[in-house]
mmCIF file of C-alpha atoms and ligand atoms in Angstrom:
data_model
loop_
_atom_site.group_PDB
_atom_site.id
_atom_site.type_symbol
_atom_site.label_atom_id
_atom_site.label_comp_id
_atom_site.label_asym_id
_atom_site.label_seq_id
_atom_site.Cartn_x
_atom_site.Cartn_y
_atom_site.Cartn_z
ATOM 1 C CA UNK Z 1 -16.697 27.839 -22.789
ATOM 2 C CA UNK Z 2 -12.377 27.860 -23.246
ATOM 3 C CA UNK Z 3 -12.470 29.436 -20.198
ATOM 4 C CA UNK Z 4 -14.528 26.400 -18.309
ATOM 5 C CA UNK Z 5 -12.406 23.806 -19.556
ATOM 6 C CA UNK Z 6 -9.278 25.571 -18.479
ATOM 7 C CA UNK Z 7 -10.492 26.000 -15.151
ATOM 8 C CA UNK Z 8 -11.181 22.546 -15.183
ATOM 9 C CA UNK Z 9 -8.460 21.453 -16.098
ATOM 10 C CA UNK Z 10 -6.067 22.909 -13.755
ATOM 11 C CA UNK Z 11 -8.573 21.354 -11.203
ATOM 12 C CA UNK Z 12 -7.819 18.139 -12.129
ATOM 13 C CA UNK Z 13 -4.178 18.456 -12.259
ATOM 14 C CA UNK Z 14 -4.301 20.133 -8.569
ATOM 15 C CA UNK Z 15 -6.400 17.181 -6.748
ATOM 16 C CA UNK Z 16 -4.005 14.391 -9.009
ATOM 17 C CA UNK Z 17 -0.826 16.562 -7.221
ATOM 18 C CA UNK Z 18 -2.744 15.822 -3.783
ATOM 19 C CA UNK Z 19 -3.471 12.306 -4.705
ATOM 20 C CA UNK Z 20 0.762 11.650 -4.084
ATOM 21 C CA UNK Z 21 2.125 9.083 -5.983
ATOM 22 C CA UNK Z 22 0.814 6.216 -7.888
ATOM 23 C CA UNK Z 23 3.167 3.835 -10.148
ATOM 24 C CA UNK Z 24 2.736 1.392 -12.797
ATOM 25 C CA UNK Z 25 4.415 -1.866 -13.713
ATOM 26 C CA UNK Z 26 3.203 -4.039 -16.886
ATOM 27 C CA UNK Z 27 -0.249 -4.787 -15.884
ATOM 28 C CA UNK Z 28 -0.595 -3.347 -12.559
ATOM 29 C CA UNK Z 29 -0.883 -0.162 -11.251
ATOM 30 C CA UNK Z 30 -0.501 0.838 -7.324
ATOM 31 C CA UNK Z 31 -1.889 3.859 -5.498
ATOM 32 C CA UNK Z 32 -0.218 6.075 -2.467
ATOM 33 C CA UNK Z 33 2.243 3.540 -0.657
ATOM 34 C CA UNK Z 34 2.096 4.860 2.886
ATOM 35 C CA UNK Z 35 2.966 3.749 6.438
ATOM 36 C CA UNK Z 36 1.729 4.573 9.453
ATOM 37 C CA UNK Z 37 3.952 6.723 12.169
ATOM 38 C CA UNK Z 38 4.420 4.996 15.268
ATOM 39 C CA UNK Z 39 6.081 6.057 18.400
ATOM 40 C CA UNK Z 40 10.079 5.416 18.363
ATOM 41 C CA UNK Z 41 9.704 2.954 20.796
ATOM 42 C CA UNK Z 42 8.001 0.614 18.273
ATOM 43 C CA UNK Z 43 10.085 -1.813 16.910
ATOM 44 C CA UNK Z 44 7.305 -2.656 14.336
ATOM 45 C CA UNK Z 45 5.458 -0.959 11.922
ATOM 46 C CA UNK Z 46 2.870 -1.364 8.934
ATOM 47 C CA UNK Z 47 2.748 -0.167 5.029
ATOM 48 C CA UNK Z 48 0.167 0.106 2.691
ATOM 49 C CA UNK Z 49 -1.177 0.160 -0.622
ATOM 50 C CA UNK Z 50 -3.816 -0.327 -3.219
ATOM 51 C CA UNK Z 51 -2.842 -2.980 -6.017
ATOM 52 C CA UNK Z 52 -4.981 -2.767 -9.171
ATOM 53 C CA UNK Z 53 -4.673 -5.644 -11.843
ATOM 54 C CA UNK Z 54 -6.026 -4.380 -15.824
ATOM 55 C CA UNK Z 55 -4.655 -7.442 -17.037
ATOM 56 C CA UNK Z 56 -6.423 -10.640 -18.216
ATOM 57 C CA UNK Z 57 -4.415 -13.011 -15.756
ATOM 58 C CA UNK Z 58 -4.161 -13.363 -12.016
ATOM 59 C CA UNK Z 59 -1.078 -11.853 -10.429
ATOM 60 C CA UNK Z 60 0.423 -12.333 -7.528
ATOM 61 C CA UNK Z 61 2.690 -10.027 -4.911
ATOM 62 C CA UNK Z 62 4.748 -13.040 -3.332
ATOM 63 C CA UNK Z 63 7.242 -10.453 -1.246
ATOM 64 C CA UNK Z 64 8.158 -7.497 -0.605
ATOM 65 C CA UNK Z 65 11.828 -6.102 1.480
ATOM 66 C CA UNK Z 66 12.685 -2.264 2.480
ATOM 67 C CA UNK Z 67 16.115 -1.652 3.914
ATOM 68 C CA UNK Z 68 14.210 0.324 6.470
ATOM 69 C CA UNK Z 69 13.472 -3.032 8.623
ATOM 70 C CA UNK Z 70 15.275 -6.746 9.317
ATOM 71 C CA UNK Z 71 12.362 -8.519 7.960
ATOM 72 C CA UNK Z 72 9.395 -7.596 5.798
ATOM 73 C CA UNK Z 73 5.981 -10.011 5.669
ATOM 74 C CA UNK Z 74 2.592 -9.796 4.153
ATOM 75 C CA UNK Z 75 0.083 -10.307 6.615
ATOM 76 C CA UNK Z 76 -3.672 -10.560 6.753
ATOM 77 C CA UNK Z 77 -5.498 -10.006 9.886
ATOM 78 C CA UNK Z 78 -7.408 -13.153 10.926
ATOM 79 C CA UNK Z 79 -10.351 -13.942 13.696
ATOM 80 C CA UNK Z 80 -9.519 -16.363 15.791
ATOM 81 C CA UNK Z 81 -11.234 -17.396 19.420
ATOM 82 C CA UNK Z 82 -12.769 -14.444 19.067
ATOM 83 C CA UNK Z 83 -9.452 -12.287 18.762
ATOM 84 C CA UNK Z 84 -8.015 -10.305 16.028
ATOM 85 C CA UNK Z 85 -4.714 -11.645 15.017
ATOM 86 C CA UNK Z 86 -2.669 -10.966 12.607
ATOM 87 C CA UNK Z 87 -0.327 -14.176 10.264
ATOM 88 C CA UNK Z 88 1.774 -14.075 7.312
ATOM 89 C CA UNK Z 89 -0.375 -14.596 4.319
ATOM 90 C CA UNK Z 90 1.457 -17.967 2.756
ATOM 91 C CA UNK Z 91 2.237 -18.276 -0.753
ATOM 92 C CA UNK Z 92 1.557 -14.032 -1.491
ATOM 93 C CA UNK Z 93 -1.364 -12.312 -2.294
ATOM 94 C CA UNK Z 94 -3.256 -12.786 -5.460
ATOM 95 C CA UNK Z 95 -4.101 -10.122 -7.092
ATOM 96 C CA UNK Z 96 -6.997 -10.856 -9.517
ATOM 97 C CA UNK Z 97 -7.380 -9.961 -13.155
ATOM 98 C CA UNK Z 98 -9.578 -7.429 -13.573
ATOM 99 C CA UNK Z 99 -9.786 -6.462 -9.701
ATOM 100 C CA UNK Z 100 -7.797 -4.888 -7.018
ATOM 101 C CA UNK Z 101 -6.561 -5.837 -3.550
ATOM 102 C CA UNK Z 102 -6.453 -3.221 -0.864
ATOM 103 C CA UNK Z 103 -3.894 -3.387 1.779
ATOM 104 C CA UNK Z 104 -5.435 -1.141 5.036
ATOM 105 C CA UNK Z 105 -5.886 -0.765 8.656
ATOM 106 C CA UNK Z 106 -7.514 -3.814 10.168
ATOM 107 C CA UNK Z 107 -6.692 -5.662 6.790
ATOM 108 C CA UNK Z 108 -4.184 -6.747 4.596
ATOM 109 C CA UNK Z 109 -0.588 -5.237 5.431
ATOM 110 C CA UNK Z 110 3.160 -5.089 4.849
ATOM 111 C CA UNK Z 111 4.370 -6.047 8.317
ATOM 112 C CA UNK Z 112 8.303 -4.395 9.226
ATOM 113 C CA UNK Z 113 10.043 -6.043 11.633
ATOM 114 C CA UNK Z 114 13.212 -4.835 13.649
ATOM 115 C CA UNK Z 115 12.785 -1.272 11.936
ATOM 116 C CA UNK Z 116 16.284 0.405 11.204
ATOM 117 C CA UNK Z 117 14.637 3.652 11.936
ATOM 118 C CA UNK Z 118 11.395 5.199 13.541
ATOM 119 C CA UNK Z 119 8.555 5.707 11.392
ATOM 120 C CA UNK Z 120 8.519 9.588 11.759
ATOM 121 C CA UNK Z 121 5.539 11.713 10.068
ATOM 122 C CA UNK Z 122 6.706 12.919 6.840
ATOM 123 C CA UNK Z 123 9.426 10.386 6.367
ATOM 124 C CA UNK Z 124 9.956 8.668 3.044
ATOM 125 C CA UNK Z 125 11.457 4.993 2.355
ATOM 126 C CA UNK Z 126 11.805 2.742 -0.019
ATOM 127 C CA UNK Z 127 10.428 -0.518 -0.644
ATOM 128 C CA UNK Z 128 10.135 -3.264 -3.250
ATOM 129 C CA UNK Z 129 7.225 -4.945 -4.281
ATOM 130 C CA UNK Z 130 8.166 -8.632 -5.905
ATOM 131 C CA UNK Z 131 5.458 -9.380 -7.775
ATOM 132 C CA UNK Z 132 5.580 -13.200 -9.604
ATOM 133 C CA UNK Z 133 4.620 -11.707 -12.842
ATOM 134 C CA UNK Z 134 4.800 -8.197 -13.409
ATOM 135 C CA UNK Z 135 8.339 -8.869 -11.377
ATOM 136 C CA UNK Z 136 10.072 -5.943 -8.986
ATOM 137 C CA UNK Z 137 8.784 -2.638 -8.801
ATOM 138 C CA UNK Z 138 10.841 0.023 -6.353
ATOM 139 C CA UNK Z 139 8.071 2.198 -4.655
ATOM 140 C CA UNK Z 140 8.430 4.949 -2.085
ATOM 141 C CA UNK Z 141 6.622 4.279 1.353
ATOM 142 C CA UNK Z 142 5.668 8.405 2.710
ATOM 143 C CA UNK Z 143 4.718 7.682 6.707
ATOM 144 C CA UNK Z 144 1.963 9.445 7.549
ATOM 145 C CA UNK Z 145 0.070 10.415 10.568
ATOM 146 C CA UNK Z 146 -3.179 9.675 9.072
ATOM 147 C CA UNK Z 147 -4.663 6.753 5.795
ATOM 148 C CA UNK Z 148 -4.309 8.793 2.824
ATOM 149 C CA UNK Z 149 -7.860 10.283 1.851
ATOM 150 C CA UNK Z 150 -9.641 7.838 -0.378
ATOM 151 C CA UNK Z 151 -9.471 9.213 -3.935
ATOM 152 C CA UNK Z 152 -11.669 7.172 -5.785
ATOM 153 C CA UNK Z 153 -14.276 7.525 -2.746
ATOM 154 C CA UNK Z 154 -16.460 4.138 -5.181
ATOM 155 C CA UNK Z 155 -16.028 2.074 -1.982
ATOM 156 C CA UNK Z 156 -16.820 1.582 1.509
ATOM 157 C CA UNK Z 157 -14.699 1.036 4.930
ATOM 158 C CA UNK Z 158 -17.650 -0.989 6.908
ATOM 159 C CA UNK Z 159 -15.351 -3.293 7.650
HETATM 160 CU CU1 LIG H 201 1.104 -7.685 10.891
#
């Protein structure tokens, strides 16, 4: 039986090492900020991240800025004439109580513009999140070839 729950355990601490890095800030807790690689040509690029609220109240992520690009927005990808575009998402992204907001491919995102540097695999940046309650939080973008493998797997991406 000791032995079980020591196996176990050192399961769970081995898939939470894979999982990366997650971070917490009063109410709020975000999973695996990550960006996409993009050729060096590219003067744009695109981060992302999962924003959790436990809290009671709505909050809301009204900017973020990295020094790894002249301009940072939050965008949301819209349908329009029967096109995908993408727009700034005005007056930030609530984040309700209780709930999450998921920024991903084809979805919400943190837009870079005029990036300092190309977004090489394996790179790491960072980046802060101004949120209008919970305030600043410093994160570390990792750029990545590939979206991070889902860890809580409760959801779909039929989107
Ligand atoms: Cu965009």
């Amino acid at each position: 039986m000791r032995k079980t729950l020591l196996t176990l355990g050192a399961l769970l601490s081995f898939s939470a090492g894979l999982a990366a890095h997650e971070y917490d800030t009063g109410n709020l807790h975000i999973e695996h900020p990550w960006a996409l690689a993009v050729p060096t040509v590219s003067p744009n690029g695109a981060a992302y991240l999962v924003i959790h609220n436990k809290g009671q109240e709505e909050d809301r992520l009204e900017s973020v800025d990295t020094p790894r690009a002249g301009k940072t927005e939050i965008h949301e990808h819209v349908h329009k004439d029967g096109l995908m575009k993408m727009q700034e998402v005005q007056g930030g992204l609530a984040i309700p109580a209780g709930g999450e907001v998921r920024l991903e491919q084809g979805g919400y995102h943190l837009m870079m513009f005029d990036l300092k540097q190309p977004l090489n695999d394996g790179d790491k940046f960072p980046m802060t999140l101004h949120f209008q309650k919970a305030g600043d939080l410093n994160v570390e973008i990792h750029v990545q070839k590939n979206p991070p493998a889902d860890a809580d797997g409760g959801h779909s991406h039929a989107h």
